[in-house]
Coordinates of C-alpha atoms in Angstrom, one line a residue:
Chain T
M192 CA 10.2 33.5 5.4
D193 CA 11.4 30.4 3.5
T194 CA 13.1 28.6 6.4
G195 CA 12.8 29.3 10.1
I196 CA 14.7 28.6 13.3
I197 CA 13.1 27.6 16.6
T198 CA 15.6 27.6 19.4
K199 CA 15.1 24.7 21.9
T200 CA 14.5 27.2 24.7
N201 CA 11.4 28.3 22.9
L202 CA 10.2 24.7 22.0
K203 CA 7.8 24.5 24.9
A204 CA 6.2 27.8 24.0
V205 CA 5.9 26.7 20.3
I206 CA 4.3 23.4 21.3
E207 CA 1.9 25.2 23.7
D208 CA 0.9 27.5 20.9
L209 CA 0.2 24.4 18.7
M210 CA -1.9 23.0 21.5
Q211 CA -3.9 26.2 21.6
R212 CA -4.7 25.7 17.9
G213 CA -5.7 22.1 18.1
E214 CA -4.9 18.6 19.2
V215 CA -1.1 17.8 19.0
V216 CA -0.2 14.2 18.5
A217 CA 3.5 13.6 19.2
P218 CA 6.0 11.0 20.4
V219 CA 5.6 10.4 24.1
R220 CA 7.7 8.3 26.4
K221 CA 6.0 5.3 27.9
D222 CA 7.9 2.9 30.0
D223 CA 11.1 2.2 28.0
Y224 CA 9.7 3.0 24.6
V225 CA 8.1 5.9 22.7
L226 CA 4.6 6.0 21.2
F227 CA 2.6 8.6 19.4
A228 CA -0.2 10.0 21.6
S229 CA -2.3 13.1 22.1
L230 CA -0.1 15.5 24.1
P231 CA -1.5 16.2 27.6
S232 CA 1.2 18.9 28.1
A233 CA 4.0 20.5 26.1
E234 CA 6.6 18.8 28.3
A235 CA 5.4 15.4 27.5
A236 CA 6.6 15.7 23.9
C237 CA 9.7 13.6 23.3
L238 CA 11.4 14.9 20.2
D239 CA 14.8 13.4 21.2
Y240 CA 14.0 9.9 20.1
A241 CA 15.1 7.4 17.5
N242 CA 11.7 6.1 16.4
S243 CA 8.5 5.1 18.0
K244 CA 7.7 1.5 18.9
L245 CA 4.5 1.5 16.8
S246 CA 4.3 3.6 13.6
P247 CA 2.0 6.6 13.7
K248 CA -0.3 5.0 11.1
G249 CA -2.7 4.4 13.9
C250 CA -3.5 8.1 14.1
F251 CA -5.3 7.7 10.8
F252 CA -6.0 4.0 10.6
P253 CA -6.6 3.0 14.3
Q254 CA -5.9 -0.5 15.4
A255 CA -9.6 -0.8 16.2
E256 CA -12.2 1.5 14.7
V257 CA -15.9 1.4 15.2
L258 CA -17.6 1.5 11.8
F259 CA -21.1 1.7 13.3
Y260 CA -23.2 0.7 16.2
Y261 CA -26.3 -1.5 15.6
Q262 CA -29.4 -2.9 17.2
K263 CA -30.3 -6.4 16.0
E264 CA -34.0 -5.7 16.5
G265 CA -35.2 -3.9 13.4
H266 CA -31.7 -3.8 11.8
K267 CA -31.0 -0.3 13.2
I268 CA -27.6 1.3 12.5
F269 CA -26.2 4.2 14.3
E270 CA -23.2 6.3 13.2
P271 CA -20.3 6.4 15.6
P272 CA -19.7 9.8 17.2
N273 CA -17.1 11.9 15.3
E274 CA -14.0 11.9 17.5
V275 CA -11.7 13.5 15.0
K276 CA -10.0 16.6 16.3
P277 CA -8.2 18.9 14.0
G278 CA -4.6 19.6 14.9
Y279 CA -1.0 18.5 14.3
L280 CA 1.0 15.4 14.0
L281 CA 4.3 16.5 15.4
G282 CA 7.7 14.8 15.2
I283 CA 6.9 12.1 12.7
R284 CA 9.9 10.6 11.0
P285 CA 10.3 11.0 7.2
C286 CA 10.0 7.2 6.8
D287 CA 6.7 7.1 8.6
A288 CA 5.4 10.1 6.7
R289 CA 6.3 8.4 3.4
A290 CA 4.4 5.4 4.7
I291 CA 1.3 7.5 5.2
A292 CA 1.7 9.0 1.7
L293 CA 1.7 5.4 0.4
L294 CA -1.5 4.6 2.3
D295 CA -3.3 7.7 0.9
P296 CA -4.1 6.2 -2.5
I297 CA -5.3 3.0 -0.9
F298 CA -7.9 4.7 1.2
D299 CA -8.7 7.4 -1.3
E300 CA -9.2 6.0 -4.8
P301 CA -11.7 6.9 -7.5
R302 CA -13.8 3.8 -6.9
Y303 CA -13.9 4.0 -3.1
Q304 CA -13.1 6.7 -0.5
D305 CA -12.7 5.5 3.0
V306 CA -14.4 8.3 5.0
Y307 CA -13.0 7.0 8.3
Y308 CA -9.4 7.3 7.2
L309 CA -9.8 10.5 5.2
E310 CA -11.6 12.4 8.0
R311 CA -8.6 11.7 10.3
R312 CA -6.0 12.3 7.6
K313 CA -7.4 15.7 6.6
S314 CA -7.6 16.8 10.2
K315 CA -3.8 16.8 10.9
V316 CA -1.0 19.0 9.7
M317 CA 2.1 16.8 9.3
I318 CA 5.2 18.2 11.0
G319 CA 8.1 15.9 10.4
L320 CA 11.4 15.5 12.3
A321 CA 14.4 14.7 10.1
C322 CA 16.4 11.7 11.2
T323 CA 19.7 12.6 12.7
R324 CA 20.5 9.3 14.4
P325 CA 19.6 6.3 12.2
Q326 CA 19.5 3.0 13.9
S327 CA 21.3 -0.2 12.9
T328 CA 18.0 -1.5 11.5
C329 CA 17.2 1.6 9.4
F330 CA 17.4 1.2 5.6
C331 CA 15.2 4.0 4.2
S332 CA 17.9 4.8 1.5
S333 CA 17.3 1.3 0.0
T334 CA 13.6 1.8 -0.4
G335 CA 13.6 5.2 -2.1
G336 CA 13.5 7.4 1.0
S337 CA 16.1 9.4 2.9
P338 CA 16.6 10.7 6.5
S339 CA 15.2 14.1 5.5
D340 CA 12.7 13.1 2.8
T341 CA 9.7 15.4 2.7
T342 CA 7.1 13.1 1.1
G343 CA 3.8 13.2 3.0
L344 CA 4.9 16.2 5.1
D345 CA 3.6 19.7 5.4
M346 CA 6.6 20.9 7.3
L347 CA 10.0 19.4 8.2
W348 CA 12.0 20.2 11.4
Q349 CA 15.7 19.3 11.7
D350 CA 17.5 19.1 15.0
L351 CA 20.7 21.2 14.8
G352 CA 21.7 20.7 18.4
D353 CA 20.4 23.8 20.2
R354 CA 17.8 24.7 17.6
Y355 CA 15.4 23.3 15.0
L356 CA 15.6 24.3 11.4
V357 CA 12.0 24.6 10.2
R358 CA 11.2 24.1 6.5
P359 CA 7.7 24.4 5.2
I360 CA 6.9 22.0 2.4
T361 CA 3.3 22.6 1.4
D362 CA 1.0 25.6 1.5
R363 CA -0.4 24.2 4.8
G364 CA 3.1 24.2 6.1
R365 CA 3.8 27.8 5.0
E366 CA 0.6 29.0 6.5
L367 CA 1.6 27.4 9.8
L368 CA 5.1 28.8 9.7
A369 CA 3.7 32.3 9.4
K370 CA 1.5 31.8 12.5
L371 CA 4.1 30.1 14.8
P372 CA 5.6 32.3 17.5
H373 CA 9.3 32.5 18.3
V374 CA 10.4 31.7 14.8
E375 CA 13.5 33.5 13.5
E376 CA 14.7 33.6 10.0
A377 CA 17.3 30.9 9.4
A378 CA 20.8 32.1 8.8
A379 CA 23.1 30.9 6.0
E380 CA 25.2 29.0 8.6
D381 CA 22.1 27.2 9.8
L382 CA 21.3 26.0 6.3
A383 CA 24.9 25.0 5.7
K384 CA 25.0 23.0 9.0
A385 CA 21.7 21.3 8.1
S386 CA 22.9 20.3 4.7
E387 CA 26.2 19.0 6.2
Q388 CA 24.3 17.0 8.8
E389 CA 22.0 15.6 6.2
Q390 CA 25.0 14.3 4.1
A391 CA 26.6 12.9 7.2
V392 CA 23.5 10.9 8.2
L393 CA 23.0 9.7 4.6
A394 CA 26.6 8.5 4.6
K395 CA 25.6 6.2 7.5
L396 CA 22.9 4.6 5.4
P397 CA 24.5 3.1 2.3
P398 CA 21.7 1.5 0.2
I399 CA 21.7 -2.3 0.5
F400 CA 19.5 -2.9 -2.6
S401 CA 17.4 -0.6 -4.8
A402 CA 13.6 -0.7 -4.8
E403 CA 13.7 -1.2 -8.6
E404 CA 16.0 -4.1 -8.3
A405 CA 14.0 -5.7 -5.5
F406 CA 10.8 -5.3 -7.6
S407 CA 12.2 -6.9 -10.7
R408 CA 13.9 -9.8 -9.0
L409 CA 10.8 -10.6 -7.0
S410 CA 8.7 -10.5 -10.2
A411 CA 10.4 -13.8 -11.1
A412 CA 10.6 -15.2 -7.5
F413 CA 7.1 -16.5 -6.9
D414 CA 8.0 -20.2 -7.5
D415 CA 11.5 -19.9 -6.1
P416 CA 12.4 -22.8 -3.7
L417 CA 14.1 -20.3 -1.4
W418 CA 10.8 -19.4 0.2
Q419 CA 10.7 -22.9 1.6
R420 CA 13.9 -22.3 3.5
I421 CA 13.3 -18.7 4.5
Y422 CA 9.9 -19.2 6.2
E423 CA 11.0 -22.1 8.4
R424 CA 12.2 -19.7 11.2
C425 CA 9.1 -17.6 11.1
L426 CA 6.6 -18.1 13.9
G427 CA 3.7 -16.5 12.1
C428 CA 3.2 -14.1 15.1
A429 CA 2.6 -11.1 12.7
T430 CA 4.5 -8.7 15.0
C431 CA 6.1 -7.4 11.8
A432 CA 2.7 -6.5 10.3
F433 CA 1.5 -4.8 13.5
V434 CA 4.5 -2.5 13.8
C435 CA 4.8 -1.9 10.1
P436 CA 3.8 1.6 9.0
T437 CA 2.5 0.5 5.6
C438 CA 0.7 -2.8 6.5
H439 CA -3.0 -2.0 6.1
C440 CA -4.9 -5.3 6.0
F441 CA -7.9 -5.4 8.3
D442 CA -10.6 -7.7 9.6
I443 CA -14.2 -6.7 10.4
Q444 CA -15.8 -8.1 13.4
D445 CA -19.1 -7.6 15.2
E446 CA -19.1 -7.3 19.0
N447 CA -22.4 -8.3 20.5
R448 CA -23.9 -7.5 23.8
C449 CA -27.6 -8.0 24.6
G450 CA -29.1 -7.6 21.2
Q451 CA -26.9 -4.6 20.3
G452 CA -23.3 -4.1 19.4
R453 CA -20.8 -2.5 17.2
R454 CA -19.0 -3.4 13.9
V455 CA -15.3 -2.9 14.3
R456 CA -12.5 -2.7 11.9
L457 CA -9.3 -4.2 13.3
W458 CA -5.7 -4.6 12.1
D459 CA -5.2 -8.0 10.7
S460 CA -2.2 -9.7 9.0
C461 CA -1.6 -12.1 6.2
Q462 CA 0.8 -13.9 8.5
F463 CA -2.1 -15.6 10.3
S464 CA -3.5 -18.9 8.9
L465 CA -7.0 -17.7 9.7
F466 CA -6.5 -14.8 7.4
T467 CA -7.4 -16.8 4.3
L468 CA -9.2 -19.8 5.8
H469 CA -12.4 -20.6 4.1
T470 CA -15.5 -21.8 5.9
S471 CA -15.2 -25.0 3.8
G472 CA -11.8 -25.7 5.5
H473 CA -9.9 -25.0 2.3
N474 CA -7.0 -22.6 3.0
P475 CA -5.4 -21.1 -0.1
R476 CA -2.3 -20.2 1.9
P477 CA -2.0 -23.3 4.0
C478 CA 1.5 -22.9 5.3
G479 CA 4.0 -20.3 6.5
K480 CA 5.8 -20.4 3.2
E481 CA 2.8 -18.9 1.3
R482 CA 2.1 -16.4 4.1
L483 CA 5.6 -15.0 4.4
R484 CA 5.9 -14.9 0.6
Q485 CA 2.6 -12.9 0.5
R486 CA 4.0 -10.3 2.9
V487 CA 7.3 -9.8 1.1
M488 CA 5.8 -9.9 -2.4
H489 CA 3.0 -7.5 -1.4
K490 CA 5.5 -5.0 -0.1
F491 CA 8.1 -5.2 -2.8
N492 CA 6.2 -6.4 -5.8
Y493 CA 2.4 -6.4 -5.9
F494 CA 2.0 -3.0 -4.3
K495 CA 4.2 -1.5 -7.0
V496 CA 2.2 -3.2 -9.7
N497 CA -1.0 -1.6 -8.3
N498 CA 0.3 1.7 -7.0
G499 CA 3.6 2.4 -8.7
Q500 CA 5.8 2.2 -5.6
I501 CA 7.1 -0.4 -3.2
A502 CA 5.3 -0.5 0.1
C503 CA 8.4 -0.6 2.4
V504 CA 9.9 2.6 3.8
G505 CA 12.9 1.0 5.6
C506 CA 11.9 2.0 9.1
G507 CA 13.3 -1.3 10.3
R508 CA 10.6 -1.9 13.0
C509 CA 9.9 -5.5 11.7
I510 CA 13.6 -6.3 12.1
R511 CA 13.8 -4.8 15.5
E512 CA 10.7 -6.4 16.9
C513 CA 10.9 -9.8 15.3
P514 CA 11.2 -12.5 18.1
V515 CA 13.2 -14.8 15.9
N516 CA 15.4 -12.1 14.2
M517 CA 13.9 -12.4 10.7
D518 CA 15.4 -9.6 8.7
I519 CA 13.5 -8.4 5.6
R520 CA 16.7 -6.8 4.3
Q521 CA 18.3 -10.2 4.1
I522 CA 15.3 -11.8 2.5
V523 CA 15.1 -9.1 -0.2
S524 CA 18.9 -9.2 -0.7
A525 CA 18.8 -12.9 -1.1
Y526 CA 16.5 -12.6 -4.1
C527 CA 18.5 -9.6 -5.4
L528 CA 21.6 -11.8 -5.4
R529 CA 20.0 -14.7 -7.3
Chain Y
M142 CA -19.6 10.5 8.5
D143 CA -21.3 8.4 5.7
N144 CA -21.2 4.7 6.2
P145 CA -20.5 2.4 3.3
H146 CA -23.8 1.8 1.5
Y147 CA -25.6 -0.9 3.3
R148 CA -29.0 -1.7 1.9
V149 CA -31.7 -3.7 3.5
A150 CA -33.4 -6.6 1.7
C151 CA -36.3 -8.8 2.7
L152 CA -36.5 -12.5 2.2
L153 CA -39.3 -13.3 -0.2
D154 CA -39.0 -17.0 -0.9
V155 CA -36.9 -20.0 -0.1
Q156 CA -36.3 -22.8 -2.6
P157 CA -34.6 -25.9 -1.0
E158 CA -31.9 -27.3 -3.3
T159 CA -30.2 -30.0 -1.3
E160 CA -30.1 -31.0 2.4
D161 CA -27.9 -28.0 3.4
T162 CA -28.4 -25.6 0.4
S163 CA -31.3 -23.4 -0.6
S164 CA -32.0 -20.6 -3.0
Y165 CA -33.1 -17.4 -1.2
L166 CA -35.0 -14.8 -3.1
F167 CA -34.6 -11.3 -1.7
V168 CA -36.1 -7.9 -2.6
L169 CA -34.7 -4.5 -1.6
E170 CA -36.7 -2.9 1.1
D171 CA -36.2 0.6 -0.3
G172 CA -38.0 -0.4 -3.5
G173 CA -34.9 0.6 -5.5
D174 CA -33.6 -1.1 -8.6
F175 CA -30.7 -3.6 -8.3
Q176 CA -28.5 -4.2 -11.3
F177 CA -25.8 -6.8 -11.4
S178 CA -24.2 -9.1 -14.0
P179 CA -23.8 -12.8 -13.9
G180 CA -20.7 -13.8 -11.8
Q181 CA -20.8 -10.8 -9.5
F182 CA -21.5 -11.1 -5.8
N183 CA -23.0 -9.4 -2.8
M184 CA -21.7 -9.1 0.8
L185 CA -24.6 -10.4 2.8
G186 CA -24.8 -9.9 6.5
L187 CA -26.7 -9.5 9.6
P188 CA -26.0 -7.1 12.5
G189 CA -24.0 -9.2 14.9
T190 CA -22.5 -11.7 12.5
E191 CA -20.5 -9.7 10.0
E192 CA -20.8 -10.6 6.3
A193 CA -20.2 -13.3 3.8
A194 CA -19.5 -13.0 0.0
I195 CA -22.2 -14.8 -1.9
S196 CA -22.6 -14.7 -5.7
F197 CA -25.9 -14.2 -7.5
S198 CA -27.6 -17.3 -8.8
S199 CA -30.3 -15.4 -10.7
L200 CA -30.4 -12.9 -13.5
A201 CA -31.1 -9.3 -12.6
A202 CA -34.7 -8.4 -13.3
A203 CA -34.7 -4.7 -14.3
G204 CA -36.7 -2.5 -12.0
S205 CA -37.7 -5.3 -9.6
G206 CA -34.9 -5.0 -7.0
R207 CA -35.0 -8.8 -6.7
F208 CA -32.1 -11.1 -6.6
T209 CA -31.4 -14.7 -5.7
H210 CA -28.5 -16.2 -3.7
T211 CA -28.0 -20.0 -3.5
I212 CA -26.4 -20.5 -0.2
R213 CA -24.9 -23.6 1.6
R214 CA -25.5 -23.3 5.3
V215 CA -22.0 -23.8 6.7
G216 CA -20.8 -20.7 8.5
N217 CA -22.0 -18.1 10.9
V218 CA -23.7 -15.9 8.4
T219 CA -25.1 -18.5 6.1
R220 CA -26.5 -20.5 9.0
L221 CA -28.3 -17.5 10.3
I222 CA -29.6 -16.7 6.8
G223 CA -30.9 -20.3 6.8
E224 CA -32.9 -19.5 9.9
L225 CA -34.6 -16.4 8.5
E226 CA -38.3 -16.5 8.0
I227 CA -40.1 -15.0 5.0
G228 CA -40.2 -11.2 5.4
Q229 CA -37.1 -11.0 7.7
R230 CA -34.2 -8.8 6.7
V231 CA -30.6 -9.0 5.7
M232 CA -28.0 -6.2 5.1
V233 CA -26.6 -6.1 1.6
R234 CA -23.6 -4.4 0.1
G235 CA -22.9 -4.8 -3.6
P236 CA -22.8 -5.8 -6.3
F237 CA -19.1 -6.3 -6.3
G238 CA -16.5 -7.7 -8.7
R239 CA -16.3 -8.5 -12.4
G240 CA -18.5 -11.2 -13.7
W241 CA -18.3 -13.6 -16.6
P242 CA -17.1 -12.1 -19.9
I243 CA -20.5 -12.1 -21.6
E244 CA -19.3 -10.0 -24.6
Q245 CA -16.6 -12.5 -25.4
A246 CA -19.2 -15.2 -26.0
V247 CA -20.6 -13.7 -29.1
G248 CA -20.0 -15.8 -32.1
C249 CA -18.2 -18.5 -30.1
D250 CA -18.8 -21.9 -28.7
V251 CA -19.4 -21.8 -25.0
L252 CA -18.4 -24.4 -22.5
L253 CA -19.5 -24.2 -18.9
V254 CA -18.0 -26.6 -16.3
A255 CA -19.4 -26.5 -12.8
G256 CA -18.6 -28.5 -9.7
G257 CA -21.1 -28.7 -6.8
L258 CA -22.2 -25.3 -5.6
G259 CA -20.1 -23.8 -8.4
L260 CA -23.1 -24.1 -10.6
A261 CA -24.7 -21.2 -8.7
P262 CA -22.6 -18.4 -10.2
L263 CA -22.8 -20.0 -13.6
R264 CA -26.5 -20.3 -13.6
P265 CA -27.3 -16.6 -14.4
F266 CA -24.7 -16.7 -17.2
L267 CA -26.3 -19.9 -18.6
L268 CA -29.8 -18.3 -18.4
Y269 CA -28.4 -15.2 -20.2
M270 CA -26.9 -17.4 -23.0
L271 CA -30.3 -19.3 -23.4
E272 CA -32.1 -15.9 -23.6
N273 CA -29.6 -14.7 -26.2
R274 CA -29.0 -18.1 -27.9
G275 CA -28.7 -16.6 -31.4
Q276 CA -25.5 -14.8 -30.5
I277 CA -23.5 -17.9 -29.7
R278 CA -22.7 -21.2 -31.4
N279 CA -22.7 -24.5 -29.5
L280 CA -23.4 -24.4 -25.8
V281 CA -22.3 -27.2 -23.5
L282 CA -22.7 -27.6 -19.8
I283 CA -20.7 -30.2 -17.8
F284 CA -21.9 -30.4 -14.2
G285 CA -20.5 -32.7 -11.5
A286 CA -21.5 -33.3 -7.9
R287 CA -20.7 -35.9 -5.3
T288 CA -24.1 -37.6 -5.5
L289 CA -27.5 -36.8 -6.9
D290 CA -28.5 -35.5 -3.5
D291 CA -25.7 -32.8 -3.8
M292 CA -27.0 -31.5 -7.1
I293 CA -28.6 -28.0 -7.0
F294 CA -31.1 -26.6 -9.5
Q295 CA -32.5 -30.0 -10.3
I296 CA -35.6 -28.5 -11.9
D297 CA -33.3 -26.5 -14.2
L298 CA -31.1 -29.5 -14.9
A299 CA -34.1 -31.6 -16.0
R300 CA -35.3 -28.8 -18.3
W301 CA -31.8 -28.2 -19.8
Q302 CA -31.2 -31.8 -20.6
E303 CA -34.3 -31.9 -22.8
Q304 CA -33.5 -28.6 -24.6
D305 CA -31.9 -28.6 -28.0
E306 CA -30.2 -25.3 -27.4
I307 CA -27.8 -26.8 -24.9
S308 CA -25.9 -30.1 -24.6
T309 CA -25.6 -31.3 -21.0
I310 CA -23.4 -33.8 -19.3
Y311 CA -24.2 -34.5 -15.6
C312 CA -21.9 -36.6 -13.6
V313 CA -21.7 -37.8 -10.0
D314 CA -18.8 -39.4 -8.0
H315 CA -21.2 -42.1 -6.7
L316 CA -24.4 -43.1 -8.3
T317 CA -26.7 -43.6 -5.3
R318 CA -30.1 -43.8 -6.9
E319 CA -32.0 -43.4 -10.2
S320 CA -33.7 -40.1 -11.2
N321 CA -35.0 -38.4 -14.3
L322 CA -31.6 -36.8 -14.8
R323 CA -29.2 -38.7 -17.1
L324 CA -26.2 -39.2 -14.8
R325 CA -22.8 -40.6 -15.6
T326 CA -20.3 -41.7 -13.0
G327 CA -17.0 -40.0 -12.7
L328 CA -15.3 -36.7 -12.3
V329 CA -16.0 -33.9 -14.8
T330 CA -12.6 -34.2 -16.4
R331 CA -13.6 -37.7 -17.6
F332 CA -16.2 -36.2 -19.9
M333 CA -14.3 -33.4 -21.5
D334 CA -12.9 -35.2 -24.6
G335 CA -14.6 -35.1 -28.0
L336 CA -17.0 -32.3 -27.1
D337 CA -18.7 -30.7 -30.1
L338 CA -16.7 -27.5 -29.6
D339 CA -14.0 -25.7 -31.6
P340 CA -11.0 -25.4 -29.2
R341 CA -9.7 -22.3 -31.0
N342 CA -13.0 -20.5 -30.7
T343 CA -14.5 -21.6 -27.4
L344 CA -15.2 -19.5 -24.3
A345 CA -14.8 -21.8 -21.3
C346 CA -16.1 -20.8 -18.0
I347 CA -15.3 -22.9 -14.9
C348 CA -16.6 -22.7 -11.3
G349 CA -16.1 -25.2 -8.6
P350 CA -13.6 -26.3 -5.9
E351 CA -10.1 -25.0 -6.7
I352 CA -8.7 -28.5 -7.2
M353 CA -11.4 -29.2 -9.8
M354 CA -10.8 -25.9 -11.6
R355 CA -7.1 -26.7 -11.8
F356 CA -7.6 -30.0 -13.5
V357 CA -10.3 -28.8 -15.8
A358 CA -8.3 -25.7 -16.9
R359 CA -5.2 -27.9 -17.5
N360 CA -7.2 -30.4 -19.4
L361 CA -8.6 -27.8 -21.6
A362 CA -5.2 -26.2 -22.2
L363 CA -3.8 -29.6 -23.1
Q364 CA -6.6 -30.2 -25.6
G365 CA -5.6 -27.0 -27.3
Y366 CA -8.3 -24.7 -26.0
R367 CA -7.1 -21.0 -26.0
Q368 CA -5.9 -20.3 -22.5
D369 CA -6.9 -16.7 -22.6
R370 CA -10.4 -17.7 -23.2
I371 CA -10.6 -20.0 -20.2
Y372 CA -12.2 -18.1 -17.2
L373 CA -12.5 -19.3 -13.6
S374 CA -14.5 -17.9 -10.8
M375 CA -12.3 -17.8 -7.7
E376 CA -13.4 -17.9 -4.1
R377 CA -11.6 -16.2 -1.2
R378 CA -12.3 -15.1 2.3
M379 CA -13.4 -11.5 2.1
R380 CA -14.1 -8.7 4.4
C381 CA -14.5 -5.4 2.6
G382 CA -15.3 -6.1 -1.0
T383 CA -13.5 -3.0 -2.0
A384 CA -9.9 -4.3 -2.4
H385 CA -8.7 -2.8 1.0
C386 CA -8.7 -5.5 3.6
G387 CA -6.2 -7.7 1.8
H388 CA -7.8 -11.0 2.6
C389 CA -8.7 -12.0 -1.0
Q390 CA -5.4 -11.2 -2.7
I391 CA -4.0 -13.5 -5.4
G392 CA -0.7 -12.1 -6.7
A393 CA -1.3 -8.4 -7.2
K394 CA -5.0 -8.9 -7.9
F395 CA -7.9 -8.7 -5.5
V396 CA -10.6 -11.3 -6.0
C397 CA -13.3 -8.9 -4.8
Q398 CA -12.6 -6.2 -7.4
D399 CA -10.4 -7.6 -10.2
G400 CA -12.3 -10.9 -10.0
P401 CA -14.0 -13.1 -8.9
V402 CA -13.9 -14.1 -12.6
F403 CA -10.3 -14.3 -13.9
S404 CA -8.8 -15.4 -17.1
Y405 CA -6.7 -18.5 -16.5
P406 CA -3.3 -16.9 -17.5
D407 CA -4.0 -13.9 -15.3
I408 CA -3.9 -15.9 -12.0
A409 CA -2.6 -19.4 -12.7
R410 CA 0.9 -18.4 -11.7
F411 CA -0.1 -16.8 -8.4
A412 CA -2.7 -19.1 -7.0
D413 CA -0.8 -20.4 -4.0
T414 CA -1.9 -23.9 -3.8
A415 CA -3.8 -24.8 -7.0
L416 CA -4.1 -23.9 -10.7

């Protein structure tokens, strides 16, 4: 079967089947927002959502990860227990899946393989959910993505109203499709409807700038006086970095208690002044101007220099969550217009 | 899961350099070899106090597993290292980074400019040059510190100033007392004119506070020294040493992996506050 159909009446049974096979991490409603969490029951899955408050990068790169436990006496080091459970990441949006694909070469490169990230990453089959309801803050088409992009996914589901169109992308996805219960072969009209829907969604997302243009304009923008004006509104709270699916900077801290403790890797952000502060008191990025510039340049310029692609997927979380309405689309556009 | 490769090293000897700085000789506890090149660094740490990036101040001795770090006791990690007794242990990850471009020195004049503790990463490079003196032409060291009491490696300094193989200029901001070192008063940039060097064929290596490196590099460039042969050793806050944590980024480059030694044109544009 190339493409399958799961009717929504069978959704619960399908998710229950997945839960039999392994851990299912999926969007779950919490208060007035949606987060990715390990499913306690099939009903908890919330596939009718715009996007999650935090990106699912935390499934592979947790906000706090214990690297090891130690005992100060005798310098003893203990491996943390392996809590990685094989299973499925269900309902991830194409933008967030692309973000994970961007993180892969960072944590898995010839010189250094990050076992913590890779163990988690390998453990999950990625089941995406195409975007049918883009938000006003979405701009994936400007960053090289699209509402039904398959980068980073093993399988893509698309909501056709009363049913999901199920498209396997990789061998892992095809294997899973063959095992799933209640899957029917997709009819020609399902495929036609899906393609029509895809075009309609794409039409709602006209590109604001191109990744290529943003990259080349920013290459010459390091000394641009505009940074001075742009940064003034920024509070340096780093909310943008914490909700960002591609931000991957971290701090390492030791937590001590009575001669023993643990070394923990924690999300960190270049928006904090402490991020670069030297013990001597010298700070290479002393002011918000340098810090905001670092974030924008890293996403739209430096990352492409090092990894061939820009590190923004247009999920719009930083725009939605910014307490002072900073808009990265406007910042990049401002440079594209210069 | 395999942890990143922490190795344990024991403190063998401590050599006081200044009031707050000492050279610490370590040896690997596992008896293994430890190879590194001048200008590279280690992440040194203790359980409970994370790590600090510290460059080597000695040459690697093949097969010995020994290495020296010259450390100023200013932060959490360095203060605790200062409290270690002989035989006590530290956790080591490394070596990291790219060191001084030794191969580029062959057949050239070599100028070393150091400020304060910046002499530490240059010392192994200088020792290597002296061991392989035949490969290079003129060798000049300009070393500046605030006062005589802030000068590290004074035994080396005294020896070098008497050696014919190297010309030395030592300067202090304030001349506080006399010593066997021939000291001049002023910043290093005051003593950079009329050196016995061929600007078109000189490898210049600079290490010190960023503001010092900025003016030294600019001064050299104005004098007609080739900019692509001016190298600086940058310092940044670091966490991982493997170009992941993002702390040490300068432009697209990571100091921990692409540096800490950079050619001047490579980073001059991107250093946020200096250069």
